[in-house]
Tab-separated table of C-alpha atoms in Angstrom:
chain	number	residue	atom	x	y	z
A	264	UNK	CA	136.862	119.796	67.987
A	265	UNK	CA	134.170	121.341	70.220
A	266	UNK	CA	131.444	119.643	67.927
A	267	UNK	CA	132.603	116.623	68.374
A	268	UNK	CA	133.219	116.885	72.268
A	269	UNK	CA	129.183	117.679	72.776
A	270	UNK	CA	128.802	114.665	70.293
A	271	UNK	CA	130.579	112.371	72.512
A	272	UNK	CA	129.226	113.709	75.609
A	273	UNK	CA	125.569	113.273	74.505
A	274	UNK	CA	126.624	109.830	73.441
A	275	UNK	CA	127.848	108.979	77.096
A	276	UNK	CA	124.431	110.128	78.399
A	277	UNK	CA	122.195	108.446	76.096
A	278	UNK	CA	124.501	105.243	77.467
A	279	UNK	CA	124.055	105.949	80.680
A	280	UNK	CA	120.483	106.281	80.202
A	281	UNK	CA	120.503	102.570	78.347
A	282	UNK	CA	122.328	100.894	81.348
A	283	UNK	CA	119.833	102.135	83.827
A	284	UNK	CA	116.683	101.207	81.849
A	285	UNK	CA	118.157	98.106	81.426
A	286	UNK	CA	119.040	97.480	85.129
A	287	UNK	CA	115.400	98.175	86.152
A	288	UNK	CA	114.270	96.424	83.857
A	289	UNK	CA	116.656	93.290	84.727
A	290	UNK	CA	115.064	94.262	88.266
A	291	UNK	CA	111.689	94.209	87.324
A	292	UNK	CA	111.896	90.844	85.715
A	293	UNK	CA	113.756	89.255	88.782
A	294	UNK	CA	110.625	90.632	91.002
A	295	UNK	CA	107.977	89.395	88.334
A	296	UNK	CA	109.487	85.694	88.396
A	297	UNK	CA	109.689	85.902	92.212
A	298	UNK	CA	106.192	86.716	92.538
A	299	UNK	CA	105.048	84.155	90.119
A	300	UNK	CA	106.820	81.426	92.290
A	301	UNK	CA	105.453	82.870	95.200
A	302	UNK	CA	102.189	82.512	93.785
A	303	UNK	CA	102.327	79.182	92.050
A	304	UNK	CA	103.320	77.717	95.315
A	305	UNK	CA	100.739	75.138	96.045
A	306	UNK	CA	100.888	76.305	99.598
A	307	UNK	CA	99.588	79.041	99.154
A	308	UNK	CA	97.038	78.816	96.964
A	309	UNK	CA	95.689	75.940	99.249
A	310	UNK	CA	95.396	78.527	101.795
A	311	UNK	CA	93.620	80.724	99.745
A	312	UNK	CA	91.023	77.615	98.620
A	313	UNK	CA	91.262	77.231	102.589
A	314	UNK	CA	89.959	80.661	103.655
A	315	UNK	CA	87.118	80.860	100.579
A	316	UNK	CA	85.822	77.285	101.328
A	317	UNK	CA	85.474	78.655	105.261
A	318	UNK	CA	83.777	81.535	104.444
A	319	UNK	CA	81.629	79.969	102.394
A	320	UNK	CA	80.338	77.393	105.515
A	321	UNK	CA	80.001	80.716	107.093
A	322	UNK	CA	77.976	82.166	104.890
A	323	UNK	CA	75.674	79.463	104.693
A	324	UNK	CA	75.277	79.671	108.291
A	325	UNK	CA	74.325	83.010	108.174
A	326	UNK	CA	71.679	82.171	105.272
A	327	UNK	CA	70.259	79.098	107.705
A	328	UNK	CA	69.666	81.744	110.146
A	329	UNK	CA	67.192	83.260	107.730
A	330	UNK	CA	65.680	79.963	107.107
A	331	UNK	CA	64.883	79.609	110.897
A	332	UNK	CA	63.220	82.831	110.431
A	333	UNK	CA	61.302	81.810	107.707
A	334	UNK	CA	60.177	78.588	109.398
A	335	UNK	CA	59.510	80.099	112.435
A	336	UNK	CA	57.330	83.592	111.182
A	337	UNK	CA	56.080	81.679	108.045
A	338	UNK	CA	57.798	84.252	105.778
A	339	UNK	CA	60.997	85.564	103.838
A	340	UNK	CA	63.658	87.776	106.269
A	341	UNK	CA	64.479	90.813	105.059
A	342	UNK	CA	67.721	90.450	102.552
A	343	UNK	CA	69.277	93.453	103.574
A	344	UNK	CA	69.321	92.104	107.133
A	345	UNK	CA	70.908	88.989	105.804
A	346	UNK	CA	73.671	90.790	103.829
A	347	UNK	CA	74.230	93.475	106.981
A	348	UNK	CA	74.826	90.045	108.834
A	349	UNK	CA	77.360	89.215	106.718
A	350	UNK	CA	78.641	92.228	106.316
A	351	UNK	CA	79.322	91.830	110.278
A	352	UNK	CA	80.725	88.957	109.415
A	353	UNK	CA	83.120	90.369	107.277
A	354	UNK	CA	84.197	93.236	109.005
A	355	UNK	CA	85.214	91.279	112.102
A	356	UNK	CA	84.510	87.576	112.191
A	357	UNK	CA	85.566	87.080	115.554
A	358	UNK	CA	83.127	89.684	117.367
A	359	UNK	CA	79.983	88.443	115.587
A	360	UNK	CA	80.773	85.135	116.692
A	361	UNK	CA	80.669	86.319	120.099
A	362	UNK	CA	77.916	88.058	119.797
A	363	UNK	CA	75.359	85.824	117.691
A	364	UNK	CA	77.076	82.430	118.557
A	365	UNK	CA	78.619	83.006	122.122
A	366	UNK	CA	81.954	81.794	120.776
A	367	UNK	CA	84.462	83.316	122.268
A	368	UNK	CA	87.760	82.304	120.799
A	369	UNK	CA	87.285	82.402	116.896
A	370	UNK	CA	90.402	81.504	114.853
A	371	UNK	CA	88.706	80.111	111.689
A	372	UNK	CA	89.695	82.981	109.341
A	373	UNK	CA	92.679	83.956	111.216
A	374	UNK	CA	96.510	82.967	110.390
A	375	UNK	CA	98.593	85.296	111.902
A	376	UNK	CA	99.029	86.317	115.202
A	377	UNK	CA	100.096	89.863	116.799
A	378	UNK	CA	101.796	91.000	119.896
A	379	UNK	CA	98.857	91.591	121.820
A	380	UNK	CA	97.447	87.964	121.390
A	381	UNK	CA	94.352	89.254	118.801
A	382	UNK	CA	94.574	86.783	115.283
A	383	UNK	CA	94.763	89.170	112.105
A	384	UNK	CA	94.361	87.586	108.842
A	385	UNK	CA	96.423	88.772	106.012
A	386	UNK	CA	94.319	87.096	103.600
A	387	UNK	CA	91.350	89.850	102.455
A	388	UNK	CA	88.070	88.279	101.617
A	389	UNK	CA	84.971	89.397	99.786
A	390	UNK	CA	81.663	87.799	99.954
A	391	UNK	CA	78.236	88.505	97.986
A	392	UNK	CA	75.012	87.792	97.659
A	393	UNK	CA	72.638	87.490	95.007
A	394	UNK	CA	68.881	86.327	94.992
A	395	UNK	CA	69.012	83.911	92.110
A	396	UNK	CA	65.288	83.876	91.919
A	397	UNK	CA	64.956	87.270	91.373
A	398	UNK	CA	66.184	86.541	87.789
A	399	UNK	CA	63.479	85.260	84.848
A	400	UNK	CA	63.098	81.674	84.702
A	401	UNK	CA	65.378	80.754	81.454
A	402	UNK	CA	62.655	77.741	80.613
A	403	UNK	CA	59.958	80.029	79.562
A	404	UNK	CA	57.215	78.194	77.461
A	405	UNK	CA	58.100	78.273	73.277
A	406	UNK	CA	55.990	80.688	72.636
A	407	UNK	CA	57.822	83.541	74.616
A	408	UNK	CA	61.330	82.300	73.687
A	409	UNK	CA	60.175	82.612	70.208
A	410	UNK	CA	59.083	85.992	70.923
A	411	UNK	CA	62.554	86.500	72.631
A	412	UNK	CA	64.647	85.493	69.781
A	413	UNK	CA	62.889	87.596	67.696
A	414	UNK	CA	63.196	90.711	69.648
A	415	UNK	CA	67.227	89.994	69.445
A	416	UNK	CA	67.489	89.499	66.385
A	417	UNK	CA	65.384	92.377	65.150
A	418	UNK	CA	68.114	94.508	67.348
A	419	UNK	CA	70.371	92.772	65.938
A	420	UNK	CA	69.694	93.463	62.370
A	421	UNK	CA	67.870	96.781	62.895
A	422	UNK	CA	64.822	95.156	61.298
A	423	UNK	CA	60.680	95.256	61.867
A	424	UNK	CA	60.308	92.916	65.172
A	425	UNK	CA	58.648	89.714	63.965
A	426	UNK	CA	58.158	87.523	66.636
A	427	UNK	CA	58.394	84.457	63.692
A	428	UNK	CA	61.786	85.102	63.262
A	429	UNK	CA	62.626	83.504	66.508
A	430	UNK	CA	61.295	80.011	65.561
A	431	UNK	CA	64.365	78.708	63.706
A	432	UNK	CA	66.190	79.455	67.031
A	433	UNK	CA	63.870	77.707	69.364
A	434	UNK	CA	64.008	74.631	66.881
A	435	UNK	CA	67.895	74.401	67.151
A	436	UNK	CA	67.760	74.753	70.859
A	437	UNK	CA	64.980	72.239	71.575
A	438	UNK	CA	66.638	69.908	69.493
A	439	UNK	CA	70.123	70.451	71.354
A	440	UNK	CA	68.076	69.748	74.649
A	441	UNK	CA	65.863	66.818	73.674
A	442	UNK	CA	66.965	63.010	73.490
A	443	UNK	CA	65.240	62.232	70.156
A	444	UNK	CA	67.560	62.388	66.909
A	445	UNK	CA	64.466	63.482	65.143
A	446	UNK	CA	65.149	67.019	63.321
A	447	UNK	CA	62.511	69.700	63.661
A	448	UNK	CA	62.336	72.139	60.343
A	449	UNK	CA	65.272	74.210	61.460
A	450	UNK	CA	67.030	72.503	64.100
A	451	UNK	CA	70.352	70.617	64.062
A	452	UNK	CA	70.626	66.748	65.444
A	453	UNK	CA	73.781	64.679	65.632
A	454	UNK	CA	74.340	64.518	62.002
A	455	UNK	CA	74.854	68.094	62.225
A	456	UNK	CA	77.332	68.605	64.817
A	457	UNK	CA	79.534	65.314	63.650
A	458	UNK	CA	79.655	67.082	59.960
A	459	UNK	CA	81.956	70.341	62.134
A	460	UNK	CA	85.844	70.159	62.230
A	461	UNK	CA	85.905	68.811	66.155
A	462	UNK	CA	82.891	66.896	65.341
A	463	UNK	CA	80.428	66.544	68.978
A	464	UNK	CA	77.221	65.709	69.988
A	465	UNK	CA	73.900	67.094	71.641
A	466	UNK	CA	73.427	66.657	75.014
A	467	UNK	CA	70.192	65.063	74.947
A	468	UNK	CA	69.174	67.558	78.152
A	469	UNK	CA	68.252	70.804	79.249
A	470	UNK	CA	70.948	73.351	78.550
A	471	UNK	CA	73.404	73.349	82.166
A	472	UNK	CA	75.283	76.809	81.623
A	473	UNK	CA	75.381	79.506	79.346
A	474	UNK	CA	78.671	78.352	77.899
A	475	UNK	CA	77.013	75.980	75.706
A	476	UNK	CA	75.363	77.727	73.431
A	477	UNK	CA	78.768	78.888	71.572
A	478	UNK	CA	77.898	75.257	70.014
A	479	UNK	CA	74.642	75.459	69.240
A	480	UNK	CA	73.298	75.978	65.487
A	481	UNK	CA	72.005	79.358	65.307
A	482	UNK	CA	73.513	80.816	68.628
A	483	UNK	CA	77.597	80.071	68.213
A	484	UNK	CA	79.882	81.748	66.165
A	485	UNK	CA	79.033	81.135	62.211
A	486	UNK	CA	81.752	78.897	61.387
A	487	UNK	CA	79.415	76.384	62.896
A	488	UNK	CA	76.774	76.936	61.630
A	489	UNK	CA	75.420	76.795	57.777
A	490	UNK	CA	72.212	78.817	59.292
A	491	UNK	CA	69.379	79.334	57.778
A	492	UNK	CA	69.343	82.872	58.532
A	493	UNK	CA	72.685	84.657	58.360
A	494	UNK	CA	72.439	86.411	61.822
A	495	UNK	CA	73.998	83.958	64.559
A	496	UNK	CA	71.895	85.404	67.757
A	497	UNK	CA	74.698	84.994	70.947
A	498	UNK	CA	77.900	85.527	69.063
A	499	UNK	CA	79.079	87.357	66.227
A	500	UNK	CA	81.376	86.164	63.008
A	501	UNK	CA	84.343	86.325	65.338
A	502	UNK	CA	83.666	84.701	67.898
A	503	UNK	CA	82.841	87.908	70.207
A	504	UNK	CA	79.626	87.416	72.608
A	505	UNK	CA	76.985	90.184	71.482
A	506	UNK	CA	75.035	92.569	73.832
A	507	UNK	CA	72.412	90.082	73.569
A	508	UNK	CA	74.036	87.067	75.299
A	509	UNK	CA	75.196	89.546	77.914
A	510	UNK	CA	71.741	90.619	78.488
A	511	UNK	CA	70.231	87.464	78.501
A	512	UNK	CA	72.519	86.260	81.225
A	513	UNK	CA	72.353	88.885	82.894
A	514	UNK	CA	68.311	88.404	83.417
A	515	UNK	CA	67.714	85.118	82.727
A	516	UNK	CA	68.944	81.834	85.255
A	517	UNK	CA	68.939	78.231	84.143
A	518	UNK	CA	68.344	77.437	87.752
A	519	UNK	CA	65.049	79.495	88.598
A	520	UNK	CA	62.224	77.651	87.186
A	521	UNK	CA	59.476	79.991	89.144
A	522	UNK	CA	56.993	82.519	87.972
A	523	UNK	CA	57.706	85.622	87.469
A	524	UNK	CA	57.443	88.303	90.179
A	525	UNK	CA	54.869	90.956	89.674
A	526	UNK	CA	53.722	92.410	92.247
A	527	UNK	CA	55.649	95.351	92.325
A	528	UNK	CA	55.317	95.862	88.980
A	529	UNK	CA	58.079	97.596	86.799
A	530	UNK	CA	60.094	97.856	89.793
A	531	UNK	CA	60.786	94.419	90.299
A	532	UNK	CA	61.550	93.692	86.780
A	533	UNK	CA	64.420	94.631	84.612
A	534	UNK	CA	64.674	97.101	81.853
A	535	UNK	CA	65.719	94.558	79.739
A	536	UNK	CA	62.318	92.641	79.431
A	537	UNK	CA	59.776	95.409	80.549
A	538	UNK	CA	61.472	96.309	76.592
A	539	UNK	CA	61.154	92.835	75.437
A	540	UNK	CA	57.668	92.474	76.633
A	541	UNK	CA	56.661	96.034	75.249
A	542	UNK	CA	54.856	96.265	71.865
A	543	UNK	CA	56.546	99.419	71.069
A	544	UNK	CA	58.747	102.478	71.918
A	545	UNK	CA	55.971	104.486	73.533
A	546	UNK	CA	54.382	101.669	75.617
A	547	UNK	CA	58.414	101.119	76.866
A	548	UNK	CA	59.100	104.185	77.129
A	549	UNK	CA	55.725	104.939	79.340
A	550	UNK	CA	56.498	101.964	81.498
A	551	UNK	CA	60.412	103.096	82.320
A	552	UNK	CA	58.911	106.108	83.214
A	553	UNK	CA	56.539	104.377	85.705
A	554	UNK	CA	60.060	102.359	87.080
A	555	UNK	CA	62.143	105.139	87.378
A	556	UNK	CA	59.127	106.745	89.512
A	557	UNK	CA	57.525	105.800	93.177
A	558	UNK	CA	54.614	104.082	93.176
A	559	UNK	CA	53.268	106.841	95.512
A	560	UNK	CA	54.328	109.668	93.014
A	561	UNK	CA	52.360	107.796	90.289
A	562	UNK	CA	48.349	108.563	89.628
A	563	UNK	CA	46.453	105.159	90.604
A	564	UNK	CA	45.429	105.062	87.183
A	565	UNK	CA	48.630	104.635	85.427
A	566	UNK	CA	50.033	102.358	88.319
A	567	UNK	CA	46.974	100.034	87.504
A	568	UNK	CA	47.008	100.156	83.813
A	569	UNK	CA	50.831	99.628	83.811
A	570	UNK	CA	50.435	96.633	85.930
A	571	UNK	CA	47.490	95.082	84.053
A	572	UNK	CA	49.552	95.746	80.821
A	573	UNK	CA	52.447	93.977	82.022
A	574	UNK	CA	50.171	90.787	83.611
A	575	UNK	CA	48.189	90.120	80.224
A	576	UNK	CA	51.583	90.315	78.199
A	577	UNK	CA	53.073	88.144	80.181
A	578	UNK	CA	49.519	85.825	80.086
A	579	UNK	CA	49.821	85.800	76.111
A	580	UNK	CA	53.175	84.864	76.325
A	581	UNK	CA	52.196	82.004	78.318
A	582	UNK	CA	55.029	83.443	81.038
A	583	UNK	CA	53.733	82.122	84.738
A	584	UNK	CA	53.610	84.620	87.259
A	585	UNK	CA	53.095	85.444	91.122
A	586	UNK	CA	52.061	88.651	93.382
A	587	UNK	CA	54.137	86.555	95.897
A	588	UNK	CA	58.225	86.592	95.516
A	589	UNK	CA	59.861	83.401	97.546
A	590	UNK	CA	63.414	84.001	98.127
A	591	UNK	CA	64.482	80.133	97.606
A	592	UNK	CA	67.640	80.661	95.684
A	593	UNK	CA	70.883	81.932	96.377
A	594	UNK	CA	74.384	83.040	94.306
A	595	UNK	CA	77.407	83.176	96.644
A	596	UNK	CA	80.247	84.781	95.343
A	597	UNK	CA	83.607	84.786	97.454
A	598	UNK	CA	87.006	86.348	96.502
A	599	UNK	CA	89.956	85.123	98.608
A	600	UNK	CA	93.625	87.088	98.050
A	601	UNK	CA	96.833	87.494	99.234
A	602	UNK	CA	98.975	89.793	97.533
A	603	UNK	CA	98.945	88.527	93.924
A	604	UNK	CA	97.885	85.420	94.680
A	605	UNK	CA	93.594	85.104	93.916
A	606	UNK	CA	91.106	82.606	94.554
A	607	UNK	CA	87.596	82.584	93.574
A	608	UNK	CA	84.361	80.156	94.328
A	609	UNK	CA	81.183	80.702	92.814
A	610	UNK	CA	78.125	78.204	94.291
A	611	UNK	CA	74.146	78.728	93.439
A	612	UNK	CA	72.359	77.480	97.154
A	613	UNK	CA	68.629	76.144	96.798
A	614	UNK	CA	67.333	77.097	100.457
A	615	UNK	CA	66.025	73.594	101.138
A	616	UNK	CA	67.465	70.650	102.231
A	617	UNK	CA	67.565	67.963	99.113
A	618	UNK	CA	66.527	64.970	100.240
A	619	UNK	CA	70.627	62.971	100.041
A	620	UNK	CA	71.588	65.199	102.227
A	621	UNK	CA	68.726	64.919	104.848
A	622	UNK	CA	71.047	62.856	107.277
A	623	UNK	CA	73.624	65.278	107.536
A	624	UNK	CA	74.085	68.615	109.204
A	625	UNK	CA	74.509	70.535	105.828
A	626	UNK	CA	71.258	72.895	105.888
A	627	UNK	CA	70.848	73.579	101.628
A	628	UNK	CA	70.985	72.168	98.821
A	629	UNK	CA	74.402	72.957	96.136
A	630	UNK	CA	72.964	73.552	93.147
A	631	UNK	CA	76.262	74.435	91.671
A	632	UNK	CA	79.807	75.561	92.821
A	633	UNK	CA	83.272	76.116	90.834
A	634	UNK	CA	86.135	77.215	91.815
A	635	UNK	CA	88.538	80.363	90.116
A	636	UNK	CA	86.241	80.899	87.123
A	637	UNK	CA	82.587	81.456	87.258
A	638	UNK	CA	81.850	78.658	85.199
A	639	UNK	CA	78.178	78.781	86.080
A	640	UNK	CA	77.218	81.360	83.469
């Protein structure tokens, strides 16, 4: 009898413990769907879209202020004084309006007001900037991106680096790029692409954003591609990007078409291609070292021969480059939220007027801008 007393008791608790799982959980799911109306609310997500596209004119004005700089002085303002402006901005839009635009009642990022008559916003914002030039120009002549191609794919595959093995790769792109239907030796025209399951065709022009090459021959996933190799270079059997892509994208821009920054040497160039440029571990390994250093607590020797090694590879690879860096491009980044609720806009800004827009007020030229997803790469 007492058995089955504890029995029944234990059974009552184990209920008990069953009804209030499921009550929070019932509560739980009533807060989730509340939230997601909240959210999907067109309201408010136009408020959000609101706040980004106003920081965004803000930022820009910030950015012209450098360009009045540079027109006035004949040369780049310092970034970091740029970004501390904005960080100014940030922090508390309405006193650096006051103090570097003599505005004194500043309600443009501001939709709630408190007792005392100051506007708080709810919304929190983040801005950042990028120098977009600072990247590698992504249309490099052949005869590097050959080079290029090969260096992946030897990490790829573990294998001896052969700087031939990146042709086949540079034929499928250049053939994706160019308006001709005419197929080089391992490239891929229209016939190709119309013979996959969703059947498409090439673009007939320079590649626009990274996405694209998931549909190239040679780069995308294998199912489209009956390669002549068996290594696809950007993304792997499943569909997954490789370390590769992410690097390239990561140093590479499709809107930089500059030369390449040397006068600082290995500082001002990324690990990733001081190792693509290097003919071997030791020479790599000698220039990190060299990076990692000051150039003041490096003998004048080894700063000199590491710079002259890294000018006449990039000379044989036919890769232009400058002693001068010109700070002409520009990657805004904003992130607008409230709560759950997000909003994102990406834009690249070319510092200079374009000539459509020479008749209005708007100070740069949009290279690109999307909203929520960053779309440009």
């Amino acid at each position: 009898m007492l058995k089955n007393r504890n029995k029944g008791s234990i059974l009552v608790f184990i209920l008990a413990i069953l009804v209030l799982l499921s009550v929070i959980c019932l509560r739980m799911m009533e807060e989730t769907v509340q939230e997601l109306r909240y959210v999907s609310q067109p309201y408010h997500r136009k408020e959000l879209r609101m706040h980004a596209y106003s920081w965004f004119d803000a930022t820009v004005a910030v950015l012209n202020q450098g360009n009045i700089y540079r027109n006035v002085f004949k040369q780049n303002p310092p970034f970091f004084s740029l970004c501390q402006k904005l960080k100014e901005l940030e922090d508390d839009p309405k006193k650096y309006f006051e103090e570097y635009h003599n505005f004194t009642d500043v309600k443009l990022f501001s939709s709630e007001q408190q007792g005392d008559g100051e506007f708080i916003s709810p919304i929190k914002v983040e801005v950042s900037l990028k120098i977009e030039n600072e990247k590698l120009p992504y249309n490099i002549h052949d005869d590097a991106l050959k080079a290029l191609f090969g260096f992946m794919y030897s990490e790829i595959t573990n294998s001896i680096r052969d700087d031939g093995d990146g042709e086949v790769y540079v034929d499928s792109l250049r053939d994706w790029e160019d308006s001709d239907d005419e197929e080089r030796e391992f490239g891929a025209e229209d016939d190709f692409y119309e013979d996959e399951e969703s059947p498409y065709l090439t673009p007939g022009r320079p590649i626009r954003n990274f996405e694209e090459f998931k549909y190239i021959k040679g780069f995308g996933p294998s199912s489209i591609s009956s390669f002549d190799y068996d290594t696809t270079l950007f993304y792997d059997e499943n569909g997954s990007e490789r370390k590769e892509f992410v690097d390239f994208k990561e140093n590479f821009s499709l809107h930089s078409d500059g030369p390449v920054f040397i006068e600082g040497g290995a500082t001002n160039l990324p690990e990733y291609f001081l190792r693509f440029i290097s003919e071997d571990t030791i020479t790599y390994e000698r220039i990190l070292d060299i990076k990692k250093a000051t150039k003041e607590s490096v003998s004048p020797s080894e700063w000199r021969w590491h710079k002259n090694y890294i000018r006449e590879r990039l000379t044989n690879l036919k890769i232009k480059i400058s002693e001068k860096q010109d700070i002409n491009l520009i990657r805004v980044a904003i992130h607008a939220s409230k709560g759950q609720s997000n909003f994102q806009l990406h834009a690249i800004l070319k510092l200079i007027k374009s000539k459509i827009n020479s008749k209005h007020a708007f100070p740069f030229t949009i290279l690109e801008i999307r909203e929520n997803e960053n779309l440009i790469d």
